[in-house]
Short mmCIF file of C-alpha atoms in Angstrom, two decimals:
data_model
loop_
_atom_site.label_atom_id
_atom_site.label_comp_id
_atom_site.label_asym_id
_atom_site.label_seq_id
_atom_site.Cartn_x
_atom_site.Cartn_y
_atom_site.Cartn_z
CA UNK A 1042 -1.85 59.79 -19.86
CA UNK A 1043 0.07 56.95 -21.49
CA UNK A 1044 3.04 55.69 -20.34
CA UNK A 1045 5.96 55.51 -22.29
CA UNK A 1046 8.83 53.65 -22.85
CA UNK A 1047 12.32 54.98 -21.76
CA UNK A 1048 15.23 53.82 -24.06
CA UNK A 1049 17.22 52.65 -20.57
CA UNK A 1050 14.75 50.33 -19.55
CA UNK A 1051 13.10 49.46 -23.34
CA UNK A 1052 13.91 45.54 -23.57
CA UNK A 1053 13.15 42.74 -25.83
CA UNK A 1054 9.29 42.57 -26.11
CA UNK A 1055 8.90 38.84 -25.60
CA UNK A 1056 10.08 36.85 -23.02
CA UNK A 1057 13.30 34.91 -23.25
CA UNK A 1058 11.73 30.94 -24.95
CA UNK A 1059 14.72 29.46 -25.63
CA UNK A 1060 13.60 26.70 -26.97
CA UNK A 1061 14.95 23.27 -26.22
CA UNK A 1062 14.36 19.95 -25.37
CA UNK A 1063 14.75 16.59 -26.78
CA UNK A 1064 11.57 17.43 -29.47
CA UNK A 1065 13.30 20.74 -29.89
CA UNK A 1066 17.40 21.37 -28.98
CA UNK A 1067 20.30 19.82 -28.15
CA UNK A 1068 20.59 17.25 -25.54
CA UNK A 1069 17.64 17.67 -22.59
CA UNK A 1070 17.86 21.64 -23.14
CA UNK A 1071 14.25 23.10 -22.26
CA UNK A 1072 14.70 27.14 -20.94
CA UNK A 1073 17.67 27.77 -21.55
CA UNK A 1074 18.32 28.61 -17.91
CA UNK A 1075 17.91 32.59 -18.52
CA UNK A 1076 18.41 34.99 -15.72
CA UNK A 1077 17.82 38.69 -17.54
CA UNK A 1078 15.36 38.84 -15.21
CA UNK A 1079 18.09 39.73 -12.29
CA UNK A 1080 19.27 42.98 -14.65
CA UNK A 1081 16.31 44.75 -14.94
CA UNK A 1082 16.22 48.36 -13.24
CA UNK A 1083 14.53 48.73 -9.81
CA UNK A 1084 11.89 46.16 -8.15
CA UNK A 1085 10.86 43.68 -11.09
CA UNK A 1086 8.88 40.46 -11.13
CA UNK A 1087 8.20 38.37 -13.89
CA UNK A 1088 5.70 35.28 -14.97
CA UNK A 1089 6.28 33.73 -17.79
CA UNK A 1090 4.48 30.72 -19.69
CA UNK A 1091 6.19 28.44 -22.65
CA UNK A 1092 4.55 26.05 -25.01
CA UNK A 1093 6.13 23.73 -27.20
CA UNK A 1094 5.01 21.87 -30.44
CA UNK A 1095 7.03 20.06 -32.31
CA UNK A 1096 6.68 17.96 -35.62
CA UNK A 1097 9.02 15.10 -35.35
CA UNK A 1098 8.76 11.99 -37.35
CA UNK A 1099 11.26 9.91 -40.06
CA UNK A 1100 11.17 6.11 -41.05
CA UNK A 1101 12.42 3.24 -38.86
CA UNK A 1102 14.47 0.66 -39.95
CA UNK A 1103 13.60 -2.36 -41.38
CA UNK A 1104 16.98 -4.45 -40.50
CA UNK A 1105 16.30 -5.72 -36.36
CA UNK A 1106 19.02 -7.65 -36.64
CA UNK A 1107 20.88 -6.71 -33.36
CA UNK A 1108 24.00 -7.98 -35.06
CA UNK A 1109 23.62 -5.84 -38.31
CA UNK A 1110 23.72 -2.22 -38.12
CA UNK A 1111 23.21 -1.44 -41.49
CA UNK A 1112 20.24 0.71 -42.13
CA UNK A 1113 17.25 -0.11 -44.65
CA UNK A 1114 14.58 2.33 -44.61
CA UNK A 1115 11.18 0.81 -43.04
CA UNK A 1116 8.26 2.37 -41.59
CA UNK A 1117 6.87 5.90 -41.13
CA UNK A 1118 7.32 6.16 -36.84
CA UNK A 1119 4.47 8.72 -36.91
CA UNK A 1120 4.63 11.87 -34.99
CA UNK A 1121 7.17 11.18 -31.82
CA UNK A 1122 7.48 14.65 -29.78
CA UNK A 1123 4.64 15.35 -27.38
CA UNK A 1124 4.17 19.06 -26.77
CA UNK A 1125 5.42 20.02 -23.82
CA UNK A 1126 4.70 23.69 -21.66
CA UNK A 1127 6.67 24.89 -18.24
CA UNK A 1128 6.46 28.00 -16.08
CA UNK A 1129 9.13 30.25 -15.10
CA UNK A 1130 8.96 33.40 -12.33
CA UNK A 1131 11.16 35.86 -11.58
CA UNK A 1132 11.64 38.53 -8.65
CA UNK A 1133 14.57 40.74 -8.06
CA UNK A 1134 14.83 43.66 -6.01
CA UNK A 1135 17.38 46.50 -5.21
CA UNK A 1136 18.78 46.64 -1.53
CA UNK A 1137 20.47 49.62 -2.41
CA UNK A 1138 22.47 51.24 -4.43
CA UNK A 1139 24.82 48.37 -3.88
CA UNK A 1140 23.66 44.84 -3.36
CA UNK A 1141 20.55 43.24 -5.42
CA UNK A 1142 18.93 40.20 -4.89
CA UNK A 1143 17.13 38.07 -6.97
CA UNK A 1144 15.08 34.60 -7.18
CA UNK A 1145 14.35 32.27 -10.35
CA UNK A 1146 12.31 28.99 -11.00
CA UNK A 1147 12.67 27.69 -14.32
CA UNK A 1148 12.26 24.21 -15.60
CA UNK A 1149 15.86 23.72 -17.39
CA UNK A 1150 16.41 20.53 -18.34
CA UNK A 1151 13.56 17.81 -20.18
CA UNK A 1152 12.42 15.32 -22.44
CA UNK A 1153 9.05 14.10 -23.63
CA UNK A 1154 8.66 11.55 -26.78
CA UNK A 1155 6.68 8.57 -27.57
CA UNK A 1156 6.73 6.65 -30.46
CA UNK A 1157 3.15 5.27 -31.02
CA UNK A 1158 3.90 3.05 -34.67
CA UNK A 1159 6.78 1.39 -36.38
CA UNK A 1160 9.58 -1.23 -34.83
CA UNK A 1161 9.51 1.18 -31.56
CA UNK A 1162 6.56 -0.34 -30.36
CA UNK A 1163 6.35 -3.95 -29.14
CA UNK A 1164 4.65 -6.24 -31.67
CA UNK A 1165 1.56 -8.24 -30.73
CA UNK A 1166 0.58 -9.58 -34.07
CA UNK A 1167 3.52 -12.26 -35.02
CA UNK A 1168 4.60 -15.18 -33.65
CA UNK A 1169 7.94 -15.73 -30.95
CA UNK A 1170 8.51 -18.72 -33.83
CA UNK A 1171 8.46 -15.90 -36.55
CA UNK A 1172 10.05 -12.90 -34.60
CA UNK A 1173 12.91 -15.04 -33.22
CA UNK A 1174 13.85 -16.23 -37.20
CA UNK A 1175 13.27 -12.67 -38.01
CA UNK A 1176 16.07 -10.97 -35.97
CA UNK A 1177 18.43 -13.98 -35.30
CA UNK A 1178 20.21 -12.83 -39.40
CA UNK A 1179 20.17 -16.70 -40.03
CA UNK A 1180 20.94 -18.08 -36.67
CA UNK A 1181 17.72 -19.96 -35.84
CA UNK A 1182 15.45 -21.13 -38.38
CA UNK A 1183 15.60 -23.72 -41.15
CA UNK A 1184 19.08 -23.13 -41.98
CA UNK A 1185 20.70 -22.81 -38.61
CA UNK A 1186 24.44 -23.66 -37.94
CA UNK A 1187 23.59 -24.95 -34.31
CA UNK A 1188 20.80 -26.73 -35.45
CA UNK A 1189 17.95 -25.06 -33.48
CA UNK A 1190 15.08 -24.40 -35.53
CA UNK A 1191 12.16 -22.17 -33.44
CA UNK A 1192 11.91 -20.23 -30.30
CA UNK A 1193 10.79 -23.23 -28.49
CA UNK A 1194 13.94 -25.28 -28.82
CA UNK A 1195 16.26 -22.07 -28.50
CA UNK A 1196 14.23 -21.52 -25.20
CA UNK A 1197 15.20 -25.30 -24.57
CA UNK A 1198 18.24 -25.33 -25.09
CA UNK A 1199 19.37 -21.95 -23.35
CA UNK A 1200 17.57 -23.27 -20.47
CA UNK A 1201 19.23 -26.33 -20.39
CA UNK A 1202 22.54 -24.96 -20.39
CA UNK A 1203 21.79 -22.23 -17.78
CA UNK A 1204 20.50 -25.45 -15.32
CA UNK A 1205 23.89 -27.30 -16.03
CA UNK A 1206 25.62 -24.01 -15.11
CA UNK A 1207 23.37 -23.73 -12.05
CA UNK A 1208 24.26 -27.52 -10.91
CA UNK A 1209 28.39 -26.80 -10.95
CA UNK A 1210 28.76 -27.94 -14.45
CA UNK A 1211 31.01 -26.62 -16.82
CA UNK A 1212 30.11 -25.66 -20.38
CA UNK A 1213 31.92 -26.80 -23.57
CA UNK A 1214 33.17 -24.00 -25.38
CA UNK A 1215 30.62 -25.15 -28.21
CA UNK A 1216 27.68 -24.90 -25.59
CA UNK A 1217 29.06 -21.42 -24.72
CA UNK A 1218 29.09 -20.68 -28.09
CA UNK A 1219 25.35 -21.80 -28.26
CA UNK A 1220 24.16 -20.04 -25.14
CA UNK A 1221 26.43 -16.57 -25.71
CA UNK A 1222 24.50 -16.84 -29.32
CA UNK A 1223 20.93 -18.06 -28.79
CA UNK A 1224 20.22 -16.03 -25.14
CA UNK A 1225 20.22 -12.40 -26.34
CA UNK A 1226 17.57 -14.02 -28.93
CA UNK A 1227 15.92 -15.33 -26.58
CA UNK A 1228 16.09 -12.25 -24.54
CA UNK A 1229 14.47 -9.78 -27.51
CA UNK A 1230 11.44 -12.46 -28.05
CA UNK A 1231 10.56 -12.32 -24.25
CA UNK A 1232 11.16 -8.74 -23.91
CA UNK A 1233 9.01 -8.03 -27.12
CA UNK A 1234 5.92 -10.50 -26.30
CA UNK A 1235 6.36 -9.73 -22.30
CA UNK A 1236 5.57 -5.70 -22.95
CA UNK A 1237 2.73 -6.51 -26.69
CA UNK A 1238 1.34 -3.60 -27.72
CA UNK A 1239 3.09 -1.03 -25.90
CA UNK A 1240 4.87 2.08 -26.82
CA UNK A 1241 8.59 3.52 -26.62
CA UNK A 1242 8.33 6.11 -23.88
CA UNK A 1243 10.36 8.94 -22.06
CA UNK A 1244 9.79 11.60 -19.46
CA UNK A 1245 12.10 13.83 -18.29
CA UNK A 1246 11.39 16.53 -16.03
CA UNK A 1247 14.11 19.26 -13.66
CA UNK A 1248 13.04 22.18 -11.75
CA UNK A 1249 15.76 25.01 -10.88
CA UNK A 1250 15.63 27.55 -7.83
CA UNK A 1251 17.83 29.87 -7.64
CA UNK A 1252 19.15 32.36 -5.75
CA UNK A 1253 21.06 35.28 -6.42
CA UNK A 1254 22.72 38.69 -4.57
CA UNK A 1255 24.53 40.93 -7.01
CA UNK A 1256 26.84 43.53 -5.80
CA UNK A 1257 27.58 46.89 -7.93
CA UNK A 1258 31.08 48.57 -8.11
CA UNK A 1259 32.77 51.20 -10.17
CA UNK A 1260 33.05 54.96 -10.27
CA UNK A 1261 29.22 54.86 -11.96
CA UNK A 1262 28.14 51.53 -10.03
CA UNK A 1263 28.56 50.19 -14.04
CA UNK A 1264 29.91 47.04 -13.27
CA UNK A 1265 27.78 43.75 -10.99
CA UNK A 1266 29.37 40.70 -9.73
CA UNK A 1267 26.83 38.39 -8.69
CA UNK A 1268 25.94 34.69 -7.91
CA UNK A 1269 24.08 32.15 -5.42
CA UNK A 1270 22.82 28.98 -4.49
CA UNK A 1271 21.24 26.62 -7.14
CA UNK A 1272 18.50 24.09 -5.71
CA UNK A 1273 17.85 21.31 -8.54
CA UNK A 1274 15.22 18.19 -8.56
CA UNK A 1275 15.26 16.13 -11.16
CA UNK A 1276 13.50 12.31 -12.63
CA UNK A 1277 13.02 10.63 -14.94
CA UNK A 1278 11.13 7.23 -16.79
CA UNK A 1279 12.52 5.68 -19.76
CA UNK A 1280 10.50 2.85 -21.60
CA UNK A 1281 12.43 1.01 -24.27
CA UNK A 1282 10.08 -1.29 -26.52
CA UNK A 1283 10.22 -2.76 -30.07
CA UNK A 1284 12.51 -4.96 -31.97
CA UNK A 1285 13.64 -1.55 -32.60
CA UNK A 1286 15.85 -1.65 -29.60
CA UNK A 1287 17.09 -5.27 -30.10
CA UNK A 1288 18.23 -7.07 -26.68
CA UNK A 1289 16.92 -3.94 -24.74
CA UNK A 1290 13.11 -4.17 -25.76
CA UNK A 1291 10.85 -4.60 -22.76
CA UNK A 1292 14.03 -1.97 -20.13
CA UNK A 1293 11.83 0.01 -18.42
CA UNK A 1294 13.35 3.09 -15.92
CA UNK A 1295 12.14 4.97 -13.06
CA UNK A 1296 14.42 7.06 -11.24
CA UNK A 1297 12.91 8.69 -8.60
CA UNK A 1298 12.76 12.73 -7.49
CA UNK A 1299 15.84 14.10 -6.74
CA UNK A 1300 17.10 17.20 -5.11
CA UNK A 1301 20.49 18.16 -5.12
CA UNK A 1302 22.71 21.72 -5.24
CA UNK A 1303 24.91 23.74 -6.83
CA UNK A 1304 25.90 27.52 -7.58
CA UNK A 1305 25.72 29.76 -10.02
CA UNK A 1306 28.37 32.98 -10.54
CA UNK A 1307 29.21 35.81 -13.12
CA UNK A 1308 29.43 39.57 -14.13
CA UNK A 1309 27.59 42.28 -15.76
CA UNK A 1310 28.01 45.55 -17.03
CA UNK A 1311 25.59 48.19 -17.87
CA UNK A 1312 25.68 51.94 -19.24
CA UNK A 1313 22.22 53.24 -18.94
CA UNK A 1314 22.75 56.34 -21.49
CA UNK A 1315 22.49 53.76 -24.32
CA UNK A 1316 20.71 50.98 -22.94
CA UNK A 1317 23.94 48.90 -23.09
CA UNK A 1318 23.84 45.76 -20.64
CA UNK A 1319 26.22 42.87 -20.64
CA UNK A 1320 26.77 40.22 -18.63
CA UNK A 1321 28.11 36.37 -18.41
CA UNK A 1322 27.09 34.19 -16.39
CA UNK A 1323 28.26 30.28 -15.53
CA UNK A 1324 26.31 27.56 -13.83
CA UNK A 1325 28.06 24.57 -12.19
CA UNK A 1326 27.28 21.24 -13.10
CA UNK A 1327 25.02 19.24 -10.22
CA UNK A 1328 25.66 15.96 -9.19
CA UNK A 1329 22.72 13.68 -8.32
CA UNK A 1330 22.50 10.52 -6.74
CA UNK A 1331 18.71 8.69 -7.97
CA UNK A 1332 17.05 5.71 -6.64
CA UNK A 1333 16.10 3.60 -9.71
CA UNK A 1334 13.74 0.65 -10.15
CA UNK A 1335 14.86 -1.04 -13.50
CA UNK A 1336 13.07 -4.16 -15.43
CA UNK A 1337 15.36 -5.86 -18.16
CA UNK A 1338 13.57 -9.18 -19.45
CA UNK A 1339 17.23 -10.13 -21.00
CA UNK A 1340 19.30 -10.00 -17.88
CA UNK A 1341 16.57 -12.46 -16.49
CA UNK A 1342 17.03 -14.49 -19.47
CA UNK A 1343 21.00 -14.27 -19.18
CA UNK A 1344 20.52 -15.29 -15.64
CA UNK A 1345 18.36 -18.41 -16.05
CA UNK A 1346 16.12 -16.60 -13.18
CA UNK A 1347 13.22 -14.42 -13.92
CA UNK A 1348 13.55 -12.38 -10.85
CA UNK A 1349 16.97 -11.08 -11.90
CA UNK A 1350 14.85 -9.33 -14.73
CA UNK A 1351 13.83 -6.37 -11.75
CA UNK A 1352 16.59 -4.34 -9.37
CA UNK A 1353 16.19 -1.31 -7.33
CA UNK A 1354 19.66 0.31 -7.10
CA UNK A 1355 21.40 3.82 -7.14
CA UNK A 1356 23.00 5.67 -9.75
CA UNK A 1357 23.97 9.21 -10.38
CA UNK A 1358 23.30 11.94 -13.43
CA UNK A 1359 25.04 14.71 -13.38
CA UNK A 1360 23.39 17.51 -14.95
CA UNK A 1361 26.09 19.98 -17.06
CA UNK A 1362 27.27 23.04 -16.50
CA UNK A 1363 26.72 26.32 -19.21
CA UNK A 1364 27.87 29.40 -19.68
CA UNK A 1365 25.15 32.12 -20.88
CA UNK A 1366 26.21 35.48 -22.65
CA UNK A 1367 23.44 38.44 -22.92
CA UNK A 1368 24.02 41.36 -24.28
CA UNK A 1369 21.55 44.58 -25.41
CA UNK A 1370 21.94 48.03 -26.48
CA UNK A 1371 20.24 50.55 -27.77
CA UNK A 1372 20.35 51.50 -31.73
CA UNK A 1373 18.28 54.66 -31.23
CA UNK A 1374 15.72 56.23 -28.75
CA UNK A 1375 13.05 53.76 -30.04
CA UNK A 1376 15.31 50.94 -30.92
CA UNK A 1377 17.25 47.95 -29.31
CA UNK A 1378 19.41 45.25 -30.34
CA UNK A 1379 19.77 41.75 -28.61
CA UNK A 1380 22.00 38.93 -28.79
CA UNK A 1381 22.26 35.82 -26.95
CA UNK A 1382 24.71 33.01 -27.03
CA UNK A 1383 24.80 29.79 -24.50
CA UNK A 1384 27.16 26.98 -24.40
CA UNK A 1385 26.76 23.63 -23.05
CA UNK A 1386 28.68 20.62 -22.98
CA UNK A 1387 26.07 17.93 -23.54
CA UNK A 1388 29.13 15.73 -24.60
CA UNK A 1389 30.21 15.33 -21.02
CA UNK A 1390 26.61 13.90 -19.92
CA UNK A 1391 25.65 10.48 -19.62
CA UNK A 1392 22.60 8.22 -18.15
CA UNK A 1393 23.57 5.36 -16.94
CA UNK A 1394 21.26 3.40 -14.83
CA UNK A 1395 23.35 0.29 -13.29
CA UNK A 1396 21.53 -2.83 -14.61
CA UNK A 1397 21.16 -1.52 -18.08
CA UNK A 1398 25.12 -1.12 -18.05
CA UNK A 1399 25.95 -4.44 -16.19
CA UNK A 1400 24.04 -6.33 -19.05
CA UNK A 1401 25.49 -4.26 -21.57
CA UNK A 1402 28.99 -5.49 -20.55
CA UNK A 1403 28.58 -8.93 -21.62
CA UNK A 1404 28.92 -7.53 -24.99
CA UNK A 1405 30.29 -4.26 -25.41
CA UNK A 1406 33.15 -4.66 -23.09
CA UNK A 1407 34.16 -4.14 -19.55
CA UNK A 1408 32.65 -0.61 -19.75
CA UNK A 1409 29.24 -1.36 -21.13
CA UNK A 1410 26.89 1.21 -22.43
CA UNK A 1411 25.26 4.48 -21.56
CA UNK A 1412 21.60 4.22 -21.88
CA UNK A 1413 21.67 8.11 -23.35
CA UNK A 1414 24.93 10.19 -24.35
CA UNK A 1415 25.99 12.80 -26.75
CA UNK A 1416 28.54 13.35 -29.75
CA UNK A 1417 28.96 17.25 -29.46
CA UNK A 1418 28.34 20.19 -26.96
CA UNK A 1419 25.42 22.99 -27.93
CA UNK A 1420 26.19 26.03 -28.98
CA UNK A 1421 22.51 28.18 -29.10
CA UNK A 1422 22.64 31.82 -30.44
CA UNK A 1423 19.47 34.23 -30.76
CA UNK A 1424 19.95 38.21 -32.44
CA UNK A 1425 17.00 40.17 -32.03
CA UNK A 1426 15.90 43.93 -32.44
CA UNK A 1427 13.16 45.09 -30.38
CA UNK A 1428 11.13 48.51 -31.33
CA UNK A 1429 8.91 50.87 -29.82
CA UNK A 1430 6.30 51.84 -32.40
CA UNK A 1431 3.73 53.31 -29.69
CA UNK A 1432 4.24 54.61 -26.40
CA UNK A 1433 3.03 51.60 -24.22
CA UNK A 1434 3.92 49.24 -27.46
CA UNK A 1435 7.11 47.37 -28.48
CA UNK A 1436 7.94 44.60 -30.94
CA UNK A 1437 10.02 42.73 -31.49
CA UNK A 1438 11.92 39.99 -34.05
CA UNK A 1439 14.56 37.21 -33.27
CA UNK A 1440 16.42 35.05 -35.42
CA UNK A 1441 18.01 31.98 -34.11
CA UNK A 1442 20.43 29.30 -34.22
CA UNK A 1443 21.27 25.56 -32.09
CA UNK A 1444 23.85 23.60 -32.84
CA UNK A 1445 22.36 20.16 -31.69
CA UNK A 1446 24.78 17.46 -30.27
CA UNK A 1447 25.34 15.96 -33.78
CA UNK A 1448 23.83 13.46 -36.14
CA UNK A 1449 23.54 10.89 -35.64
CA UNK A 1450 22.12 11.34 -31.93
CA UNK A 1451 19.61 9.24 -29.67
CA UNK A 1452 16.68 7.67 -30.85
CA UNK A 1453 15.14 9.12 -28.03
CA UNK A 1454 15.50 13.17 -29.49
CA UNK A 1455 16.66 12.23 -32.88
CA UNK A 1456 17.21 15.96 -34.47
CA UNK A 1457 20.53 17.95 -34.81
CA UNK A 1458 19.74 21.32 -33.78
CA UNK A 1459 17.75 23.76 -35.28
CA UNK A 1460 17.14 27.47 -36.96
CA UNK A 1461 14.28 29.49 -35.81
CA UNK A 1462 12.54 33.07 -36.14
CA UNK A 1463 10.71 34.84 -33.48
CA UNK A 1464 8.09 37.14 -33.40
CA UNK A 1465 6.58 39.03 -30.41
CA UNK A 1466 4.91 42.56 -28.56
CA UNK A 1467 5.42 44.10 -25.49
CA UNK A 1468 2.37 46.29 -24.39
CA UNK A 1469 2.17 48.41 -20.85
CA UNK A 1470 -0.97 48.62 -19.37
CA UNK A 1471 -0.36 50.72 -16.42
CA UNK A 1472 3.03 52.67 -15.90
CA UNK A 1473 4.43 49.32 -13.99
CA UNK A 1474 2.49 46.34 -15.17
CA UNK A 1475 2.93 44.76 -19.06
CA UNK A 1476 2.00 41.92 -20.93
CA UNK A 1477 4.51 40.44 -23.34
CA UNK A 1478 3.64 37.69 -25.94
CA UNK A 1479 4.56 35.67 -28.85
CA UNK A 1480 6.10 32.93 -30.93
CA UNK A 1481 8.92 31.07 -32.53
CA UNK A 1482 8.87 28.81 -35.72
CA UNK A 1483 11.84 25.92 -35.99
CA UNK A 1484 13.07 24.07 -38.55
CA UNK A 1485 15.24 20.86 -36.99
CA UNK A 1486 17.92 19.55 -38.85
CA UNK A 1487 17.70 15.96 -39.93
CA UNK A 1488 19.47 13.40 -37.98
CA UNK A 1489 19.85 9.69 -37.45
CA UNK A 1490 18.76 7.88 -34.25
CA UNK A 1491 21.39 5.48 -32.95
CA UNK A 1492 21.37 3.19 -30.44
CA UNK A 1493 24.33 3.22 -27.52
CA UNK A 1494 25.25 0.01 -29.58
CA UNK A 1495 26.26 2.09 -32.72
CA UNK A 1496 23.01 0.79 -34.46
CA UNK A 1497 21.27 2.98 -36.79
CA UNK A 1498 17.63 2.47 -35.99
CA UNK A 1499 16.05 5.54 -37.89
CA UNK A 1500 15.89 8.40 -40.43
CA UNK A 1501 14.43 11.86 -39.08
CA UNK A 1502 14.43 14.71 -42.06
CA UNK A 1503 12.19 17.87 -43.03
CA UNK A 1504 10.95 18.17 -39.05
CA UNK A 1505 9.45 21.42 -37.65
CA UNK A 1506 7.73 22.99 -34.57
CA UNK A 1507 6.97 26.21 -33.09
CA UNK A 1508 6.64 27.68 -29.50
CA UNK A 1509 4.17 29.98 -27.91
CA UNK A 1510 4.63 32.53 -25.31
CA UNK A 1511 3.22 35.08 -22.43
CA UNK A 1512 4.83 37.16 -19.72
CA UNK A 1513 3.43 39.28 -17.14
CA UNK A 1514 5.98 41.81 -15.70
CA UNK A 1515 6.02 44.57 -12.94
CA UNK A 1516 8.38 47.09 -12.71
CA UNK A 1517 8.91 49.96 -10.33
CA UNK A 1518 11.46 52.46 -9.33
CA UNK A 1519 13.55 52.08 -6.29
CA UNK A 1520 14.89 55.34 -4.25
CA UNK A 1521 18.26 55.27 -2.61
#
């Protein structure tokens, strides 16, 4: 005999993609850090496989002139979001009619984008004569004010200045005029010609364990208070190249594997006659402290010493907190209706890896720069209805919306949110086991990628992607 779906226990046919990421959602958003796996009835275990592809592409700019950040449409950048897939499992279990535990792996927090044409990848084909006229706006080349004609003599003269420095001398304020003007120059063209050929690159990657023990109270045990321990690790790489980036062509990143902790709290309430389940649930932020090896050709150049181009120091990311909202309930025996909304405020985060700042300073003030940091916190909400149209077979249909962290944003995940719509089935196979699949199509709204500098450095518009999906579930009755 076929088993059959009961209305208290009928939930949304596919698994939970929230889709995110910095090819897909606001900030480094990947799984949206769901947890409905802790509310299902009895002894549950889930698997559940994500795969994203996204379409992003726009035109550079065709101004590299660090010092001008007006934009002029350039170059198509190509495709710039590699797809990306992640796992997450679930187990919960009843104690008894009181206390529930529960454990969760998900991959919450990622980036992955390369830009393979345009001003984002380090030119081979010119000359450091030709580039360094190109992006100096009028500075170096026939028509100089100081003079200096080619890279040759501003690589002359910068060193020349940087050896009087180094022998106790004191500059003119004309020949600090002349270094504080010719070395960032200087800087790009090594940076540029040092890395030839090679592509703007980032990596991101977090994995989340977490555990939870829920406790039931109220005259019908309708109401769960529950939270636990959060393990997080977390690295990174970041690879800056092209005149794209200006002074910061050639930075190169890698912070090493962290793991750090935090918690994660809330409450739920469920009435099983009508399916109704509710709960909110906040995560802390988590503080972690990376070891970093960095590579900035500039601050070498600024330095008069090539070995100041490399440090290994210690910085620390701190990953943001969110607050999740899911709610369900049952429209008839056969039908449900979802809704998710999560909030997270992305404007709060910041990268900030040491040497990148410290050379930033010498022009942006006693602050400096982040390397990545938002506008505007995400708000993500997802409505769905699920249905049972056989009895071991549901579907289901989501529509969805993200917020993104505003336009412009990073260069690095240059979209502003998205809308998407969701398709999916639920079949059971046996009374306990099922199989749950399906997909999501996005459309990203445009946005403009900026530098920390203010610069606007491209134009992203009419970007897509979708998202593929597969759960395997057990569920099982518990006796108290």
């Amino acid at each position: 005999m076929r088993p059959t779906f009961q209305l208290k226990t009928l939930a949304v046919a596919v698994a939970a993609f929230s889709v995110a990421s910095a090819a897909s959602a606001a900030g480094l958003d990947r799984s949206g850090q769901d947890i409905t796996a802790f509310f299902q009835d009895g002894l549950y275990a889930e698997t559940v496989y994500t795969y994203i592809d996204a379409d992003v592409s726009g035109k550079d700019s065709a101004n590299v002139v660090p010092t001008s950040n007006t934009y002029v449409e350039g170059q198509d950048t190509g495709d710039i979001a590699e797809s990306y897939d992640f796992f997450r499992y679930g187990v919960k279990a009843d104690i008894n009619d009181t206390f529930s535990v529960g454990i969760i792996y998900d991959e919450p927090f990622g980036a992955a984008a390369e830009y393979k044409e345009s001003n984002f990848v380090a030119q081979s084909g010119d000359t450091r004569e030709a580039t360094i006229t190109r992006i100096s706006g009028g500075l170096i080349g026939p028509s100089s004010p100081l003079g200096v004609t080619s890279f040759a003599q501003a690589q002359a003269t910068v060193n020349a200045l940087q050896r009087k420095i180094g022998l106790g001398g004191t500059l003119t304020p004309q020949e600090q005029g002349a270094l504080t003007a010719l070395a960032p120059a200087v800087g790009i063209v090594n940076g540029e010609f040092g890395t030839a050929g090679q592509n703007t690159n980032v990596e991101v990657r977090s994995e989340n364990l977490t555990a939870i023990l829920g406790a039931k109270f109220g005259a019908n045990k309708e109401f769960q208070i529950y939270g636990g321990p959060v393990a997080q690790r977390i690295q990174a790489e970041v690879k800056l190249r092209g005149l794209a980036y200006g002074p910061a062509t050639g930075y190169t990143s890698n912070s090493n594997p962290n793991m750090d902790y935090g918690y994660i709290a809330g409450m739920s309430y469920s009435k099983p006659e009508i399916a109704l389940k509710a709960a909110l649930t906040y995560r802390s932020e988590i503080d972690h402290d990376l070891d970093v090896s960095e590579t900035y050709p500039l601050a070498g150049t600024l330095a008069g010493n090539p070995a100041a181009a490399t440090q290994n120091s210690n910085y620390r990311i701190t990953t943001p907190k969110s607050v999740n909202f899911d709610f369900q309930t049952g429209l008839n025996p056969t039908t449900l209706a979802t809704a998710k909304v999560r909030w997270v405020p992305w404007s709060d985060f910041a990268i900030t890896p040491p040497l990148y700042n410290e050379v930033s300073k010498r022009s942006y003030g006693p602050n400096g720069l982040n390397l990545v940091d938002y506008d505007d916190d995400q708000w993500q909400v997802e409505l769905g209805v699920a249905k049972r149209i056989a009895p071991a077979l549901a579907v289901s249909g989501t529509v969805g919306w993200d917020s993104g962290t505003g336009d412009e944003t990073t260069s690095l995940g240059p979209i502003d949110g998205y809308y998407s719509l969701g398709l999916g089935a639920k079949y059971n196979f046996t009374e306990n086991w099922a199989v749950s699949a399906g997909g999501k199509y996005l459309w990203f709204g445009d946005a403009k990628g900026r530098l920390p500098s203010g610069k606007i450095v491209g134009d992203f518009q009419d970007n897509d992607g979708y998202i593929l999906g597969a759960k395997l579930s057990y569920q099982a009755k518990q006796g108290f």
